Amino acid sequence: MKLRTPGLSMVAVVGLLALPACKKEEAPAPAAEAPARATPPTQQPLPPAAAAGAGEGAAVAPAPAGNGVVKGSVSFTGTVPVMADLAPSVDPACDGRPEKEQSVLVKDGKLKNVLVRVRGAVAGAPPAPSTPVVVDQSKCTYVPRVQGAMAGQQVVFKNSDGTLHNVRGVVGAKPLFNVAQPPLGAPIQKTLPSDAEVLRLKCDVHPWMAAYVVSNANPYFATTGDDGTFTLTGLPAGTYTVEAWHETLGTKTAEVTVKDDAPADAAFTFAATDAPAKP
């Protein structure tokens, strides 16, 4: 008879008891708890003007320099010059053009196409806008005939006619450019020279066509319409020299004191005897 060895039995029992313990130790450790999110700092609400432009891609326009307003009118006294008849045109694209020269236009004693502007630099005024001024060619006429722009601003020339035009730009007696535009052609863009106070435009194909872009050091300018009125807005309080410019009648000036709480008035009067403006 064989005797069992107690040592082997005890080893087997110990091995069976240790097996569950090994399995328990091999179990995956619980996932680490995610760290708590940091609390964002308290944000102050945006000012109304900034909030309006806070959207994606929004461009915030420069705020006006002030709340001052200058308004008034430009009159004409005496006998209104008779405008000459324009030369006949056989170009069908010119149908509907004015029949008479357009340099002096007076209605009910009010003068049209006068550029009224604040002269000189104005502290705190917005810079020149990135958008250009536009001169169109429609029915063989420049539209508008007179307008203002800030020094260095872009000028775009369009041809809305189904005929050939050319745009010849002159400052004083100095030619700046001369570009042709085919019928309904692509717009042409030019930079207004910083020293070009009055840019005169002519078309050699249709010699009656004329227009003027008046450059200014600040954005406070306006052109009178049929009723001869104008309004300048956004001026800081102060005293300014306001000038009225006309292509053939010269200039008139007035000293105007602007306040934030009340519009300032300015009035100008031209007559047929006034000295011609220098081109």
mmCIF file of C-alpha atoms in Angstrom:
data_model
loop_
_atom_site.group_PDB
_atom_site.id
_atom_site.type_symbol
_atom_site.label_atom_id
_atom_site.label_comp_id
_atom_site.label_asym_id
_atom_site.label_seq_id
_atom_site.Cartn_x
_atom_site.Cartn_y
_atom_site.Cartn_z
ATOM 1 C CA MET A 1 0.000 0.000 0.000
ATOM 2 C CA LYS A 2 1.254 3.376 -1.092
ATOM 3 C CA LEU A 3 1.162 6.255 1.248
ATOM 4 C CA ARG A 4 0.032 9.712 -0.157
ATOM 5 C CA THR A 5 2.386 12.516 0.330
ATOM 6 C CA PRO A 6 0.659 15.258 2.313
ATOM 7 C CA GLY A 7 2.856 17.916 0.803
ATOM 8 C CA LEU A 8 1.460 17.436 -2.716
ATOM 9 C CA SER A 9 -2.133 17.661 -1.545
ATOM 10 C CA MET A 10 -1.528 20.834 0.337
ATOM 11 C CA VAL A 11 0.190 22.432 -2.703
ATOM 12 C CA ALA A 12 -2.819 21.623 -4.862
ATOM 13 C CA VAL A 13 -5.244 23.168 -2.375
ATOM 14 C CA VAL A 14 -3.185 26.301 -2.022
ATOM 15 C CA GLY A 15 -3.001 26.629 -5.786
ATOM 16 C CA LEU A 16 -6.787 26.400 -6.162
ATOM 17 C CA LEU A 17 -7.343 29.004 -3.479
ATOM 18 C CA ALA A 18 -4.868 31.422 -5.038
ATOM 19 C CA LEU A 19 -6.409 31.281 -8.520
ATOM 20 C CA PRO A 20 -9.413 33.596 -7.858
ATOM 21 C CA ALA A 21 -7.131 36.098 -6.181
ATOM 22 C CA CYS A 22 -4.928 36.302 -9.310
ATOM 23 C CA LYS A 23 -7.945 36.858 -11.510
ATOM 24 C CA LYS A 24 -9.150 39.671 -9.266
ATOM 25 C CA GLU A 25 -5.781 41.415 -9.450
ATOM 26 C CA GLU A 26 -5.746 41.147 -13.280
ATOM 27 C CA ALA A 27 -9.120 42.948 -13.618
ATOM 28 C CA PRO A 28 -8.743 46.346 -15.432
ATOM 29 C CA ALA A 29 -8.425 49.357 -13.240
ATOM 30 C CA PRO A 30 -11.394 51.725 -13.269
ATOM 31 C CA ALA A 31 -11.094 54.656 -15.742
ATOM 32 C CA ALA A 32 -9.582 57.775 -14.282
ATOM 33 C CA GLU A 33 -12.126 60.455 -13.542
ATOM 34 C CA ALA A 34 -12.044 63.286 -16.135
ATOM 35 C CA PRO A 35 -10.734 66.514 -14.710
ATOM 36 C CA ALA A 36 -13.330 69.173 -14.084
ATOM 37 C CA ARG A 37 -13.576 71.910 -16.744
ATOM 38 C CA ALA A 38 -12.184 75.290 -15.866
ATOM 39 C CA THR A 39 -14.810 77.940 -15.338
ATOM 40 C CA PRO A 40 -14.410 80.639 -18.011
ATOM 41 C CA PRO A 41 -13.739 84.131 -16.734
ATOM 42 C CA THR A 42 -16.707 86.411 -16.501
ATOM 43 C CA GLN A 43 -16.993 88.500 -19.701
ATOM 44 C CA GLN A 44 -18.161 92.064 -19.715
ATOM 45 C CA PRO A 45 -20.903 92.829 -22.239
ATOM 46 C CA LEU A 46 -19.743 94.510 -25.449
ATOM 47 C CA PRO A 47 -20.694 98.120 -26.076
ATOM 48 C CA PRO A 48 -23.667 98.377 -28.455
ATOM 49 C CA ALA A 49 -21.520 99.594 -31.355
ATOM 50 C CA ALA A 50 -18.991 96.775 -30.969
ATOM 51 C CA ALA A 51 -21.671 94.118 -30.457
ATOM 52 C CA ALA A 52 -23.313 95.117 -33.720
ATOM 53 C CA GLY A 53 -20.141 94.251 -35.632
ATOM 54 C CA ALA A 54 -19.025 91.274 -33.573
ATOM 55 C CA GLY A 55 -20.397 88.644 -35.955
ATOM 56 C CA GLU A 56 -18.102 86.513 -38.075
ATOM 57 C CA GLY A 57 -16.743 88.476 -41.037
ATOM 58 C CA ALA A 58 -18.398 91.714 -39.969
ATOM 59 C CA ALA A 59 -16.499 94.909 -40.690
ATOM 60 C CA VAL A 60 -16.821 97.616 -38.101
ATOM 61 C CA ALA A 61 -17.203 100.995 -39.776
ATOM 62 C CA PRO A 62 -15.269 103.868 -38.228
ATOM 63 C CA ALA A 63 -17.393 105.938 -35.913
ATOM 64 C CA PRO A 64 -18.065 109.527 -36.917
ATOM 65 C CA ALA A 65 -15.811 112.072 -35.305
ATOM 66 C CA GLY A 66 -18.664 114.068 -33.791
ATOM 67 C CA ASN A 67 -22.350 114.924 -33.843
ATOM 68 C CA GLY A 68 -22.158 118.334 -35.493
ATOM 69 C CA VAL A 69 -24.185 119.182 -38.601
ATOM 70 C CA VAL A 70 -23.811 121.954 -41.181
ATOM 71 C CA LYS A 71 -26.697 122.468 -43.564
ATOM 72 C CA GLY A 72 -27.699 125.151 -46.003
ATOM 73 C CA SER A 73 -28.209 126.022 -49.647
ATOM 74 C CA VAL A 74 -26.443 127.583 -52.631
ATOM 75 C CA SER A 75 -28.247 130.312 -54.570
ATOM 76 C CA PHE A 76 -27.723 132.085 -57.881
ATOM 77 C CA THR A 77 -28.561 135.749 -58.472
ATOM 78 C CA GLY A 78 -28.780 137.730 -61.675
ATOM 79 C CA THR A 79 -29.336 136.533 -65.204
ATOM 80 C CA VAL A 80 -28.686 132.824 -65.651
ATOM 81 C CA PRO A 81 -26.199 132.149 -68.477
ATOM 82 C CA VAL A 82 -27.753 130.569 -71.552
ATOM 83 C CA MET A 83 -26.403 127.066 -72.019
ATOM 84 C CA ALA A 84 -25.193 126.283 -75.533
ATOM 85 C CA ASP A 85 -26.726 123.539 -77.633
ATOM 86 C CA LEU A 86 -24.662 120.380 -77.824
ATOM 87 C CA ALA A 87 -23.351 119.227 -81.173
ATOM 88 C CA PRO A 88 -25.587 116.636 -82.856
ATOM 89 C CA SER A 89 -24.641 112.995 -82.414
ATOM 90 C CA VAL A 90 -25.377 110.112 -84.756
ATOM 91 C CA ASP A 91 -24.420 107.568 -82.093
ATOM 92 C CA PRO A 92 -27.623 105.738 -81.040
ATOM 93 C CA ALA A 93 -26.076 105.027 -77.630
ATOM 94 C CA CYS A 94 -26.269 108.774 -76.959
ATOM 95 C CA ASP A 95 -30.053 108.957 -77.349
ATOM 96 C CA GLY A 96 -31.542 110.652 -74.286
ATOM 97 C CA ARG A 97 -28.464 112.730 -73.453
ATOM 98 C CA PRO A 98 -28.954 116.381 -72.420
ATOM 99 C CA GLU A 99 -29.488 118.677 -75.385
ATOM 100 C CA LYS A 100 -27.624 121.618 -73.836
ATOM 101 C CA GLU A 101 -24.349 122.206 -72.035
ATOM 102 C CA GLN A 102 -24.575 121.430 -68.298
ATOM 103 C CA SER A 103 -22.017 123.648 -66.562
ATOM 104 C CA VAL A 104 -24.451 126.117 -64.916
ATOM 105 C CA LEU A 105 -27.772 124.604 -63.866
ATOM 106 C CA VAL A 106 -30.173 126.860 -61.955
ATOM 107 C CA LYS A 107 -33.714 126.058 -60.860
ATOM 108 C CA ASP A 108 -35.856 128.470 -58.844
ATOM 109 C CA GLY A 109 -32.758 130.484 -57.971
ATOM 110 C CA LYS A 110 -30.826 127.455 -56.635
ATOM 111 C CA LEU A 111 -27.543 126.259 -58.121
ATOM 112 C CA LYS A 112 -26.883 122.574 -58.828
ATOM 113 C CA ASN A 113 -23.560 120.687 -58.863
ATOM 114 C CA VAL A 114 -21.785 122.785 -56.227
ATOM 115 C CA LEU A 115 -19.308 120.823 -54.104
ATOM 116 C CA VAL A 116 -19.563 122.090 -50.502
ATOM 117 C CA ARG A 117 -16.755 120.948 -48.219
ATOM 118 C CA VAL A 118 -14.890 121.608 -44.980
ATOM 119 C CA ARG A 119 -11.377 122.753 -45.843
ATOM 120 C CA GLY A 120 -8.279 121.341 -44.169
ATOM 121 C CA ALA A 121 -7.616 118.427 -41.867
ATOM 122 C CA VAL A 122 -10.100 117.650 -39.092
ATOM 123 C CA ALA A 123 -8.742 115.985 -35.936
ATOM 124 C CA GLY A 124 -10.361 112.609 -35.275
ATOM 125 C CA ALA A 125 -11.996 112.373 -38.698
ATOM 126 C CA PRO A 126 -12.393 108.858 -40.170
ATOM 127 C CA PRO A 127 -9.798 107.786 -42.753
ATOM 128 C CA ALA A 128 -10.488 107.472 -46.462
ATOM 129 C CA PRO A 129 -12.997 104.664 -47.074
ATOM 130 C CA SER A 130 -11.902 101.480 -48.815
ATOM 131 C CA THR A 131 -14.887 101.678 -51.152
ATOM 132 C CA PRO A 132 -14.234 103.716 -54.324
ATOM 133 C CA VAL A 133 -16.211 106.595 -55.772
ATOM 134 C CA VAL A 134 -17.882 105.690 -59.064
ATOM 135 C CA VAL A 135 -18.151 107.666 -62.291
ATOM 136 C CA ASP A 136 -20.555 106.080 -64.776
ATOM 137 C CA GLN A 137 -20.905 106.793 -68.491
ATOM 138 C CA SER A 138 -24.579 106.637 -69.374
ATOM 139 C CA LYS A 139 -26.222 108.066 -72.527
ATOM 140 C CA CYS A 140 -22.875 109.657 -73.381
ATOM 141 C CA THR A 141 -22.897 111.628 -70.120
ATOM 142 C CA TYR A 142 -20.716 111.318 -67.026
ATOM 143 C CA VAL A 143 -22.825 110.535 -63.951
ATOM 144 C CA PRO A 144 -22.467 112.262 -61.567
ATOM 145 C CA ARG A 145 -21.000 115.382 -63.089
ATOM 146 C CA VAL A 146 -19.532 116.637 -59.783
ATOM 147 C CA GLN A 147 -18.660 114.646 -56.678
ATOM 148 C CA GLY A 148 -16.181 114.625 -53.814
ATOM 149 C CA ALA A 149 -13.616 112.048 -52.727
ATOM 150 C CA MET A 150 -10.935 111.789 -50.065
ATOM 151 C CA ALA A 151 -7.292 112.172 -51.037
ATOM 152 C CA GLY A 152 -5.888 108.780 -52.054
ATOM 153 C CA GLN A 153 -9.313 107.203 -52.541
ATOM 154 C CA GLN A 154 -9.951 104.901 -55.484
ATOM 155 C CA VAL A 155 -12.066 106.044 -58.442
ATOM 156 C CA VAL A 156 -13.891 103.502 -60.620
ATOM 157 C CA PHE A 157 -15.011 104.317 -64.166
ATOM 158 C CA LYS A 158 -17.916 102.358 -65.638
ATOM 159 C CA ASN A 159 -19.224 102.270 -69.195
ATOM 160 C CA SER A 160 -22.949 101.529 -69.214
ATOM 161 C CA ASP A 161 -23.263 102.512 -72.882
ATOM 162 C CA GLY A 162 -23.170 100.263 -75.912
ATOM 163 C CA THR A 163 -20.498 102.427 -77.511
ATOM 164 C CA LEU A 164 -16.803 103.202 -77.151
ATOM 165 C CA HIS A 165 -15.733 105.827 -74.609
ATOM 166 C CA ASN A 166 -12.391 106.980 -73.326
ATOM 167 C CA VAL A 167 -11.685 108.575 -69.965
ATOM 168 C CA ARG A 168 -9.014 111.267 -69.994
ATOM 169 C CA GLY A 169 -8.052 112.544 -66.547
ATOM 170 C CA VAL A 170 -6.411 115.951 -66.179
ATOM 171 C CA VAL A 171 -5.299 117.948 -63.128
ATOM 172 C CA GLY A 172 -4.793 121.583 -64.107
ATOM 173 C CA ALA A 173 -2.865 121.290 -67.376
ATOM 174 C CA LYS A 174 -1.232 117.991 -66.392
ATOM 175 C CA PRO A 175 -2.580 114.806 -68.045
ATOM 176 C CA LEU A 176 -2.782 111.879 -65.630
ATOM 177 C CA PHE A 177 -4.247 109.057 -67.696
ATOM 178 C CA ASN A 178 -6.198 108.307 -70.845
ATOM 179 C CA VAL A 179 -7.908 104.912 -70.990
ATOM 180 C CA ALA A 180 -10.355 103.488 -73.520
ATOM 181 C CA GLN A 181 -13.476 101.591 -72.461
ATOM 182 C CA PRO A 182 -15.191 99.362 -75.005
ATOM 183 C CA PRO A 183 -18.986 99.123 -75.135
ATOM 184 C CA LEU A 184 -20.298 97.797 -71.809
ATOM 185 C CA GLY A 185 -16.665 97.067 -70.917
ATOM 186 C CA ALA A 186 -15.221 96.106 -67.556
ATOM 187 C CA PRO A 187 -14.819 98.907 -64.993
ATOM 188 C CA ILE A 188 -11.445 100.626 -64.721
ATOM 189 C CA GLN A 189 -10.013 101.659 -61.363
ATOM 190 C CA LYS A 190 -7.559 104.477 -60.709
ATOM 191 C CA THR A 191 -6.094 105.942 -57.519
ATOM 192 C CA LEU A 192 -6.856 109.595 -56.939
ATOM 193 C CA PRO A 193 -3.450 111.304 -56.554
ATOM 194 C CA SER A 194 -2.922 112.903 -53.174
ATOM 195 C CA ASP A 195 -2.059 116.241 -54.791
ATOM 196 C CA ALA A 196 -4.944 116.227 -57.286
ATOM 197 C CA GLU A 197 -7.405 118.701 -55.797
ATOM 198 C CA VAL A 198 -9.677 118.738 -58.853
ATOM 199 C CA LEU A 199 -9.623 115.833 -61.302
ATOM 200 C CA ARG A 200 -11.265 116.847 -64.581
ATOM 201 C CA LEU A 201 -12.590 114.118 -66.859
ATOM 202 C CA LYS A 202 -13.120 114.337 -70.616
ATOM 203 C CA CYS A 203 -14.118 111.971 -73.417
ATOM 204 C CA ASP A 204 -12.393 112.507 -76.776
ATOM 205 C CA VAL A 205 -14.964 110.359 -78.587
ATOM 206 C CA HIS A 206 -17.853 112.523 -77.303
ATOM 207 C CA PRO A 207 -16.255 115.932 -76.621
ATOM 208 C CA TRP A 208 -19.231 117.396 -74.729
ATOM 209 C CA MET A 209 -18.733 114.904 -71.886
ATOM 210 C CA ALA A 210 -17.189 116.420 -68.741
ATOM 211 C CA ALA A 211 -17.055 115.603 -65.034
ATOM 212 C CA TYR A 212 -15.117 116.592 -61.908
ATOM 213 C CA VAL A 213 -13.918 114.674 -58.851
ATOM 214 C CA VAL A 214 -12.903 117.111 -56.088
ATOM 215 C CA SER A 215 -10.386 115.706 -53.603
ATOM 216 C CA ASN A 216 -10.615 116.672 -49.943
ATOM 217 C CA ALA A 217 -8.533 116.070 -46.816
ATOM 218 C CA ASN A 218 -11.592 114.975 -44.794
ATOM 219 C CA PRO A 219 -14.916 113.213 -45.471
ATOM 220 C CA TYR A 220 -17.119 116.248 -44.814
ATOM 221 C CA PHE A 221 -18.414 117.228 -48.241
ATOM 222 C CA ALA A 222 -21.600 117.069 -50.313
ATOM 223 C CA THR A 223 -22.840 118.067 -53.767
ATOM 224 C CA THR A 224 -25.957 120.171 -54.223
ATOM 225 C CA GLY A 225 -28.873 118.770 -56.173
ATOM 226 C CA ASP A 226 -31.662 120.492 -58.093
ATOM 227 C CA ASP A 227 -32.834 122.311 -54.949
ATOM 228 C CA GLY A 228 -29.351 123.665 -54.162
ATOM 229 C CA THR A 229 -29.282 122.221 -50.634
ATOM 230 C CA PHE A 230 -26.504 120.356 -48.826
ATOM 231 C CA THR A 231 -25.892 118.684 -45.447
ATOM 232 C CA LEU A 232 -22.563 117.846 -43.802
ATOM 233 C CA THR A 233 -22.779 115.439 -40.855
ATOM 234 C CA GLY A 234 -20.495 113.905 -38.202
ATOM 235 C CA LEU A 235 -18.387 117.001 -37.517
ATOM 236 C CA PRO A 236 -16.724 117.543 -34.138
ATOM 237 C CA ALA A 237 -17.619 120.774 -32.386
ATOM 238 C CA GLY A 238 -15.430 123.639 -33.543
ATOM 239 C CA THR A 239 -15.052 126.447 -36.063
ATOM 240 C CA TYR A 240 -14.370 125.574 -39.687
ATOM 241 C CA THR A 241 -13.877 127.135 -43.101
ATOM 242 C CA VAL A 242 -16.607 125.795 -45.364
ATOM 243 C CA GLU A 243 -16.098 126.233 -49.106
ATOM 244 C CA ALA A 244 -18.552 126.046 -52.003
ATOM 245 C CA TRP A 245 -16.824 125.075 -55.285
ATOM 246 C CA HIS A 246 -18.338 125.414 -58.762
ATOM 247 C CA GLU A 247 -16.698 124.313 -61.995
ATOM 248 C CA THR A 248 -17.059 127.674 -63.793
ATOM 249 C CA LEU A 249 -18.096 130.213 -61.138
ATOM 250 C CA GLY A 250 -15.209 129.791 -58.700
ATOM 251 C CA THR A 251 -15.468 129.435 -54.923
ATOM 252 C CA LYS A 252 -17.182 131.027 -51.942
ATOM 253 C CA THR A 253 -16.175 130.515 -48.314
ATOM 254 C CA ALA A 254 -17.749 131.017 -44.900
ATOM 255 C CA GLU A 255 -16.603 130.556 -41.311
ATOM 256 C CA VAL A 256 -19.002 128.226 -39.499
ATOM 257 C CA THR A 257 -19.096 127.327 -35.800
ATOM 258 C CA VAL A 258 -20.358 123.811 -35.192
ATOM 259 C CA LYS A 259 -21.949 122.594 -31.954
ATOM 260 C CA ASP A 260 -22.991 119.096 -30.950
ATOM 261 C CA ASP A 261 -26.490 120.069 -29.872
ATOM 262 C CA ALA A 262 -27.735 122.227 -32.772
ATOM 263 C CA PRO A 263 -27.211 122.271 -36.569
ATOM 264 C CA ALA A 264 -25.182 125.155 -37.982
ATOM 265 C CA ASP A 265 -26.423 127.002 -41.053
ATOM 266 C CA ALA A 266 -24.400 128.161 -44.038
ATOM 267 C CA ALA A 267 -25.540 129.899 -47.214
ATOM 268 C CA PHE A 268 -23.642 130.738 -50.392
ATOM 269 C CA THR A 269 -24.597 132.907 -53.353
ATOM 270 C CA PHE A 270 -23.071 132.890 -56.839
ATOM 271 C CA ALA A 271 -23.705 135.217 -59.754
ATOM 272 C CA ALA A 272 -22.955 135.224 -63.464
ATOM 273 C CA THR A 273 -20.266 137.862 -62.854
ATOM 274 C CA ASP A 274 -18.216 135.603 -60.557
ATOM 275 C CA ALA A 275 -14.717 134.676 -61.738
ATOM 276 C CA PRO A 276 -14.464 131.362 -63.584
ATOM 277 C CA ALA A 277 -13.024 128.473 -61.605
ATOM 278 C CA LYS A 278 -9.595 127.203 -62.559
ATOM 279 C CA PRO A 279 -9.833 123.684 -64.024
#
